Short mmCIF file of C-alpha atoms in Angstrom, two decimals:
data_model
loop_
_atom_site.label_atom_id
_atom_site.label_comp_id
_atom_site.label_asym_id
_atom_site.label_seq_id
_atom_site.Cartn_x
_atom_site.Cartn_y
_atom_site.Cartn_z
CA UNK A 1 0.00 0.00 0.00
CA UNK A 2 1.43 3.52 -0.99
CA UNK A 3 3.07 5.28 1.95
CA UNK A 4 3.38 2.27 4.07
CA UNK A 5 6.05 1.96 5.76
CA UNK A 6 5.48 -1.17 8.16
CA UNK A 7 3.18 -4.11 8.12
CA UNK A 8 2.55 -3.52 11.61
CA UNK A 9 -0.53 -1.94 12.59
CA UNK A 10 0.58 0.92 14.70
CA UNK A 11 -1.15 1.45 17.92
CA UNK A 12 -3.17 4.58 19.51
CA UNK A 13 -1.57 7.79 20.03
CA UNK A 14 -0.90 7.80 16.08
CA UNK A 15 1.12 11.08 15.12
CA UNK A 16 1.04 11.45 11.61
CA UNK A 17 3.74 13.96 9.30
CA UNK A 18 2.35 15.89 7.02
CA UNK A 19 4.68 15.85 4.19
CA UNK A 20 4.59 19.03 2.94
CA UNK A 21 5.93 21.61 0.18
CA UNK A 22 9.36 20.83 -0.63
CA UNK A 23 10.59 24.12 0.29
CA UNK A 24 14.45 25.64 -0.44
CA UNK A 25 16.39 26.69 2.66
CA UNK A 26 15.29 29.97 2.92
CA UNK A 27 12.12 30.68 1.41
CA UNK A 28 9.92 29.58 4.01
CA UNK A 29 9.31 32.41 5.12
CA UNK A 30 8.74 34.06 1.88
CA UNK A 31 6.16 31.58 1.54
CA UNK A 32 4.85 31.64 4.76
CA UNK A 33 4.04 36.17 4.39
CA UNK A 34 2.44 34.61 1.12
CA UNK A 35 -0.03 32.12 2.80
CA UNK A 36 -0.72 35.10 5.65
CA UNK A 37 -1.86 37.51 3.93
CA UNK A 38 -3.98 34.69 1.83
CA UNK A 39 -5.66 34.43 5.02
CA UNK A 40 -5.78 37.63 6.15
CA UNK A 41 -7.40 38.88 2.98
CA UNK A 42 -10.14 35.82 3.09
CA UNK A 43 -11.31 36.36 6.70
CA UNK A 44 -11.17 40.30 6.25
CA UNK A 45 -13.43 39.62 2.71
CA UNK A 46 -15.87 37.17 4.33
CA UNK A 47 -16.10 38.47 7.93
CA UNK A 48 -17.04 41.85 6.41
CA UNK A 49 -19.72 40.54 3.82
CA UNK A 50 -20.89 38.45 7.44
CA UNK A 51 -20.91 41.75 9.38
CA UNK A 52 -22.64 43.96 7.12
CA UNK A 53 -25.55 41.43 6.71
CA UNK A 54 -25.82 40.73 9.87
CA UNK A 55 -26.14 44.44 11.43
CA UNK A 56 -28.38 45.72 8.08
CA UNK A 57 -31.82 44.44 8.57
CA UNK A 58 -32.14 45.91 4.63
CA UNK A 59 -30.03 42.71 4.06
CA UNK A 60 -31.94 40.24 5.84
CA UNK A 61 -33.67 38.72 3.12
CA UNK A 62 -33.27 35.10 1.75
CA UNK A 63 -30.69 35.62 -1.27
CA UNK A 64 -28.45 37.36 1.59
CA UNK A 65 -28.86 35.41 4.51
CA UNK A 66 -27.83 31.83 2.15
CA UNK A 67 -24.47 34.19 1.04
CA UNK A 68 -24.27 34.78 4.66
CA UNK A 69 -24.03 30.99 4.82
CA UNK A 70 -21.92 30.51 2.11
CA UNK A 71 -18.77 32.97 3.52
CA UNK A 72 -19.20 31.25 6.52
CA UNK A 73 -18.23 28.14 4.55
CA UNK A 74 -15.51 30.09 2.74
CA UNK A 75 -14.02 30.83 6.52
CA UNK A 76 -14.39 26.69 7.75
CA UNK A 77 -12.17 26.05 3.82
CA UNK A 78 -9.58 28.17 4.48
CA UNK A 79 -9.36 28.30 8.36
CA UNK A 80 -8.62 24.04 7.81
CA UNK A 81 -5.85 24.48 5.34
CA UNK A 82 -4.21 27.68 5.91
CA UNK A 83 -2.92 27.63 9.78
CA UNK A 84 -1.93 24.40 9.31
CA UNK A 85 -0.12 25.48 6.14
CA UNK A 86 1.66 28.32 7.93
CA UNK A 87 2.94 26.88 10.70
CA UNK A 88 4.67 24.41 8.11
CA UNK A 89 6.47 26.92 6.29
CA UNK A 90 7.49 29.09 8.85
CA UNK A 91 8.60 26.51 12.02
CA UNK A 92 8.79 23.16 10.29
CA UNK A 93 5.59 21.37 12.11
CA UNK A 94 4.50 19.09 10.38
CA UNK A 95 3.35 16.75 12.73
CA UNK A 96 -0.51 16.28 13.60
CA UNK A 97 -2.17 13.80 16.70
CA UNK A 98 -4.91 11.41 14.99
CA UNK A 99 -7.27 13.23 16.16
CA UNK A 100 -7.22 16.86 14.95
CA UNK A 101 -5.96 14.92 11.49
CA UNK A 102 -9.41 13.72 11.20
CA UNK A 103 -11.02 16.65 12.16
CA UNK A 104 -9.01 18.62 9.43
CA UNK A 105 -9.83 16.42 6.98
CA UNK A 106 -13.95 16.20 8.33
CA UNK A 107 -13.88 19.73 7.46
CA UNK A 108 -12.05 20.04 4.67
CA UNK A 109 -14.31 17.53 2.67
CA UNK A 110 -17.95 18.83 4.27
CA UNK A 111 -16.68 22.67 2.86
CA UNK A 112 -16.40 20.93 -0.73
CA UNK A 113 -19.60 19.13 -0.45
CA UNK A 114 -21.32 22.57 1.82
CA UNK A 115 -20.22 24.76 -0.86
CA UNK A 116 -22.43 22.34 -3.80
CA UNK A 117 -25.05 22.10 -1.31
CA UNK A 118 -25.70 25.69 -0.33
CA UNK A 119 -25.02 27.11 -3.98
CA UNK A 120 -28.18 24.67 -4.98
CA UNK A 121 -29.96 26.02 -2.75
CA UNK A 122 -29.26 29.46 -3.95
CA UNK A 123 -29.68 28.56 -7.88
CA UNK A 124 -33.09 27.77 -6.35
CA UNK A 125 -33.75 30.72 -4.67
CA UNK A 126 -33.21 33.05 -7.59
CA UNK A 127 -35.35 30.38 -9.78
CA UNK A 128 -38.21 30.56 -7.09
CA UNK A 129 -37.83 34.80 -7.57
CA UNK A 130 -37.40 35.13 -11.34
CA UNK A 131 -40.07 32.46 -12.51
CA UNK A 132 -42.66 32.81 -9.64
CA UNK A 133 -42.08 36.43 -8.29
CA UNK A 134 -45.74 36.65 -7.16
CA UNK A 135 -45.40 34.13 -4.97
CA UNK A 136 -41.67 34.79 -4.16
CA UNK A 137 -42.26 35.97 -0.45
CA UNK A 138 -45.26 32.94 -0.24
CA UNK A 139 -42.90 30.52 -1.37
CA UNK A 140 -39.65 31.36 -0.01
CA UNK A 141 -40.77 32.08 3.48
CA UNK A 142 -38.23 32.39 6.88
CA UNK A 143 -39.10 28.46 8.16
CA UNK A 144 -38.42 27.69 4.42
CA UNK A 145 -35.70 29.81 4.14
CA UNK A 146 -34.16 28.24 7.33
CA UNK A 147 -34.88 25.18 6.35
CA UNK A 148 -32.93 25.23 3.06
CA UNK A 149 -30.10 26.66 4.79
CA UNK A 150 -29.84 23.82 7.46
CA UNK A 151 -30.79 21.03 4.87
CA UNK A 152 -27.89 22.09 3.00
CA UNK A 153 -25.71 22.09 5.93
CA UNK A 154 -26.91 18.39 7.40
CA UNK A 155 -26.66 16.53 3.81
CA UNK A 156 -23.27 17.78 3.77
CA UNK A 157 -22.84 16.28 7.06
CA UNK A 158 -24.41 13.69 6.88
CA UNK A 159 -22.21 12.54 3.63
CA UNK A 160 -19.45 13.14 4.94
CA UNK A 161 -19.69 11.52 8.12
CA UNK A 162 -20.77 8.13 6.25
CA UNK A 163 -17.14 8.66 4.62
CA UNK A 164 -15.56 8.83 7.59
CA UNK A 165 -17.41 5.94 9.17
CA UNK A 166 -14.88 3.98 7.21
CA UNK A 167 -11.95 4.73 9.50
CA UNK A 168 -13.73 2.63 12.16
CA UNK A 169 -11.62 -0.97 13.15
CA UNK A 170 -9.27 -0.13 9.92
CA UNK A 171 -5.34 -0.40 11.08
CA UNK A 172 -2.78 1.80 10.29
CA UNK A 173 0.94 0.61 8.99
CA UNK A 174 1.89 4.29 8.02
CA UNK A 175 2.62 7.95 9.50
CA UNK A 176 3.85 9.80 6.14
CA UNK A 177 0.65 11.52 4.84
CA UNK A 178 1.91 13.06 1.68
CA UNK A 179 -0.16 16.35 1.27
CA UNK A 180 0.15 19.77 2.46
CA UNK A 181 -3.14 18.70 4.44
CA UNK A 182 -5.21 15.86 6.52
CA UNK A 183 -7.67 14.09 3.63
CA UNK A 184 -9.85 11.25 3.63
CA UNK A 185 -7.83 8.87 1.05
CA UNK A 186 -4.39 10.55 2.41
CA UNK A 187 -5.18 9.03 5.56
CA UNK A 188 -6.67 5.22 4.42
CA UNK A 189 -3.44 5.42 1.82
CA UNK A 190 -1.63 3.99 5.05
CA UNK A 191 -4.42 1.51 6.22
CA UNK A 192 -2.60 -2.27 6.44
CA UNK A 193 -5.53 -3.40 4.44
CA UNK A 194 -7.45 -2.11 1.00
CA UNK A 195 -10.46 0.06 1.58
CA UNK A 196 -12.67 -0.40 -1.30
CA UNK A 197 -15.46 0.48 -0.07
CA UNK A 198 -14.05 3.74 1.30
CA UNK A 199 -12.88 3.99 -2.81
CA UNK A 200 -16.64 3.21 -3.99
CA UNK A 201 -18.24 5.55 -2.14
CA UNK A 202 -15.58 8.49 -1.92
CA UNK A 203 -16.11 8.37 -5.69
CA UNK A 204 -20.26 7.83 -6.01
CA UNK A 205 -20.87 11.20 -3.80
CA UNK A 206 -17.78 12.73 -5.85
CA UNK A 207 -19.25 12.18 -9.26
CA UNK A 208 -23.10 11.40 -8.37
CA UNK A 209 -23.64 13.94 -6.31
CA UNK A 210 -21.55 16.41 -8.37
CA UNK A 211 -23.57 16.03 -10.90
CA UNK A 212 -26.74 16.17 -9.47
CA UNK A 213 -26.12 19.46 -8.23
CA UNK A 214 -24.92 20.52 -11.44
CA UNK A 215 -28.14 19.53 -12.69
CA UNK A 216 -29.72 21.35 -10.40
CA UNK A 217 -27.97 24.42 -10.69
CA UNK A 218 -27.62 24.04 -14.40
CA UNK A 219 -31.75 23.50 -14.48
CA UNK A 220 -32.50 26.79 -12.48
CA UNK A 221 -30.14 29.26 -14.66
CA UNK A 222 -31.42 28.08 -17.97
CA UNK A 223 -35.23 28.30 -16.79
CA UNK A 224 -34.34 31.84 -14.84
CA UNK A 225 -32.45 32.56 -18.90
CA UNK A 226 -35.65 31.76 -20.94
CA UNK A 227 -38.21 33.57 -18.23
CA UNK A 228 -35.60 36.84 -18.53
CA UNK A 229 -35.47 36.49 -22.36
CA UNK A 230 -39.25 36.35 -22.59
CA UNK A 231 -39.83 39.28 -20.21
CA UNK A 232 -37.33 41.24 -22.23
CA UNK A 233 -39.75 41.63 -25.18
CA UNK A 234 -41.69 43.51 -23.46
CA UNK A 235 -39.97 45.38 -20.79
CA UNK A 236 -35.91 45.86 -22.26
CA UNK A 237 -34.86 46.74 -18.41
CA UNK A 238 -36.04 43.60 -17.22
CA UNK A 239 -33.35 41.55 -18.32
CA UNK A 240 -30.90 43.50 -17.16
CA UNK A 241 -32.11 43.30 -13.93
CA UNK A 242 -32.28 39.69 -13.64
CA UNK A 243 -29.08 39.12 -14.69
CA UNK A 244 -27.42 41.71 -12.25
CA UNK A 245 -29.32 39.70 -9.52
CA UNK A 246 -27.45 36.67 -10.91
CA UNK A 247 -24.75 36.56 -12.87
CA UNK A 248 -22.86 37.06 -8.78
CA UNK A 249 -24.09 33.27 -8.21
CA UNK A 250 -22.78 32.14 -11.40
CA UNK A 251 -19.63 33.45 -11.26
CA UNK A 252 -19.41 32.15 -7.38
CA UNK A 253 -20.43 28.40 -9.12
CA UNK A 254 -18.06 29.06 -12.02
CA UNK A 255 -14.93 29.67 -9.68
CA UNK A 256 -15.68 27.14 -7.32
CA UNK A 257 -16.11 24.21 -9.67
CA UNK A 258 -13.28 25.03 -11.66
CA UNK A 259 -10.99 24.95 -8.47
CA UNK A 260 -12.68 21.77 -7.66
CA UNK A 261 -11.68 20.25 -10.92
CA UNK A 262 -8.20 21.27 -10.33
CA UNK A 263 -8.27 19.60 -7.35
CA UNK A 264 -9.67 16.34 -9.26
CA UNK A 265 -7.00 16.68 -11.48
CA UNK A 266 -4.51 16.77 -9.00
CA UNK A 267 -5.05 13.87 -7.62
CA UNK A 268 -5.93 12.03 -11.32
CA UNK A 269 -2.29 13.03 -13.01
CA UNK A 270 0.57 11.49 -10.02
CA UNK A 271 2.96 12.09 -13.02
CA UNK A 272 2.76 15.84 -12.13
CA UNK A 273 5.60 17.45 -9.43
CA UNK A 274 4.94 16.94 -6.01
CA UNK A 275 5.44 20.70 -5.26
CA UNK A 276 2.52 21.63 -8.30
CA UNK A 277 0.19 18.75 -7.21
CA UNK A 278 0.01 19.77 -3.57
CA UNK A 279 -0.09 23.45 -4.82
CA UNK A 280 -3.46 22.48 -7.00
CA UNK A 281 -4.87 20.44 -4.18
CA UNK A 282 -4.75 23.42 -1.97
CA UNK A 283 -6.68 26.11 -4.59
CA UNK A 284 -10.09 25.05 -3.71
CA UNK A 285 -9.34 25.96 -0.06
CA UNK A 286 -7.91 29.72 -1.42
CA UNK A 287 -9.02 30.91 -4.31
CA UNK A 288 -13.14 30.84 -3.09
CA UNK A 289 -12.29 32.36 0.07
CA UNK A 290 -10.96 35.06 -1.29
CA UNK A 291 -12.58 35.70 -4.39
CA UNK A 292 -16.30 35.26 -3.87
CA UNK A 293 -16.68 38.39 -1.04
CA UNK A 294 -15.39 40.77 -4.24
CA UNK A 295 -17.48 39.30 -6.74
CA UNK A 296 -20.51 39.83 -4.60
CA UNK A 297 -19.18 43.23 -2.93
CA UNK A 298 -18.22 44.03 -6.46
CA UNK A 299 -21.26 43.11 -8.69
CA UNK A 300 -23.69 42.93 -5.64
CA UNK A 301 -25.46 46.68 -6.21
CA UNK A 302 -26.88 46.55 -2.32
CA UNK A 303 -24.15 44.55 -1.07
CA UNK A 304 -22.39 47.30 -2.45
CA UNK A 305 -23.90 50.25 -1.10
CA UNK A 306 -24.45 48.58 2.20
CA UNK A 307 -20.70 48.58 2.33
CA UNK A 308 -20.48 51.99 1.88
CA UNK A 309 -22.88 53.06 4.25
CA UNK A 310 -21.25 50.77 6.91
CA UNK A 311 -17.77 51.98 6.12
CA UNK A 312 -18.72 55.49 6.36
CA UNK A 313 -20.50 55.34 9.30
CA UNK A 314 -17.28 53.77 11.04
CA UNK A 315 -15.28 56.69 9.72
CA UNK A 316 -17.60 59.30 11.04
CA UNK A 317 -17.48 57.63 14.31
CA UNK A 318 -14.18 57.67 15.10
CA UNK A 319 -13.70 61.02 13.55
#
């Protein structure tokens, strides 16, 4: 099995080694300043989008409450990798207990499948207010709204937990996890014995599920496309409208799935460097984080002036 390095089953305490970038003497902490202000920039972007909803009752309305949800997600991504990352590159630990490997890698995989699960439930929340805007605020009401919102959460859990469940009575004969982070299959890489059925089902919520929300999500832009070309016959401001309301959730879907294939890839071409393959694996865990609190400050018109209002009211206060 790869990364064994004992037929032995190893016994509890297990300390595992994270393996790492393969860094030259001297530009850890280069790298390290790189990975801080990574971090720095993603919980400044998402606990500012999280503070301005929260305080602006304007804001507290379903499309805002599930983006609410989804930079808390962004925070549990990067707050898994990123530490863990740091303290790497700039003092050398790479060691990790059992324990808090698990739990790193329990919440790296339920912010993949959270992200899916709570930008479905978005998709549907703009489909709900673009098709049926009559019966929006009927429809989409707060126990409904709440309800989506902790569905999307508990599948997500729920998942994940079944993948973990796998761990249970499987031995150990290894301590080199070679990653930058904990994972699932970085971890059952050193069990003493295969894990197929770890394998099987890793890959039927990977692909199955993946797709399903991409049906979803695919299902709810096209209808919410053909309702806001219709409309534009009539009414050529419509459209525009629509799509500003929008296009923020697509590009938010966009990025995320295309870091998500990188990581895919990563892990589907071995062949590549170690250095670039741990480097892709990590993306999914950066780029979001960062990017999605512009795109919806950015293109977001009241997320937008919200910000301003909030900024300039902190100015005026401490002037």
């Amino acid at each position: 099995m790869e990364n064994q390095t004992s037929v032995i089953p190893l016994n509890q305490p297990i300390v595992f080694e994270l393996q790492g970038f393969d860094v030259q003497p001297g530009n850890g902490p280069f790298m390290f300043l790189l990975a801080l202000l990574a971090y720095i920039a993603a919980l400044l972007g998402n606990g500012v989008v999280i503070c301005v909803i929260m305080t602006d009752k304007n804001l507290h309305r379903p499309m805002f409450v599930m983006i609410c949800h989804l930079m808390v997600c962004d925070l549990l991504g990067a707050t898994m990798v990123l530490p863990r990352l740091m303290m790497d590159l700039l003092m050398g630990l790479k060691k990790i207990a059992y324990i808090p490997a698990i739990v790193q890698a329990f919440c790296a995989h339920t912010y993949v499948v959270v992200m899916s699960t709570v930008l479905t439930a978005m998709a549907y929340d703009r489909y709900v207010a673009v098709c049926e805007p009559l019966r929006y605020h009927s429809i989409m009401t707060s126990a409904r709204l709440h309800s989506c919102c902790a569905v999307a959460w508990i599948v997500a859990l729920l998942l994940i937990a079944v993948l973990f469940s796998f761990h249970m009575n499987v031995p150990l004969c290894g301590r080199l996890i070679q990653n930058v982070y904990c994972s699932n299959r970085g971890i059952l890489n050193l069990a003493c014995i295969p894990t197929p059925a770890s394998i099987i089902y890793g890959l039927t919520i990977t692909w199955v599920f993946g797709a399903l929300t991409f049906i979803l999500i695919a299902f709810s832009y096209i209808r919410i496309m053909c309702v806001s070309l219709k409309q534009g016959r009539t009414n050529c401001s419509k459209p525009n409208k629509i799509f500003q309301t929008c296009v923020p959730h697509i590009l938010v879907y966009l990025l995320y799935y295309f870091a998500a294939l990188i990581l895919t890839l990563s892990y589907t071409f071995p062949s590549l460097p170690q250095n670039i393959r741990k480097f892709l694996s990590i993306l999914v865990h950066i780029i979001p984080p960062i990017i999605n609190p512009l795109i919806y400050g950015l293109v977001s018109k009241d997320l937008r002036i919200r910000f301003i209002k909030y900024f300039s009211i902190r100015v005026r206060n401490k002037t």
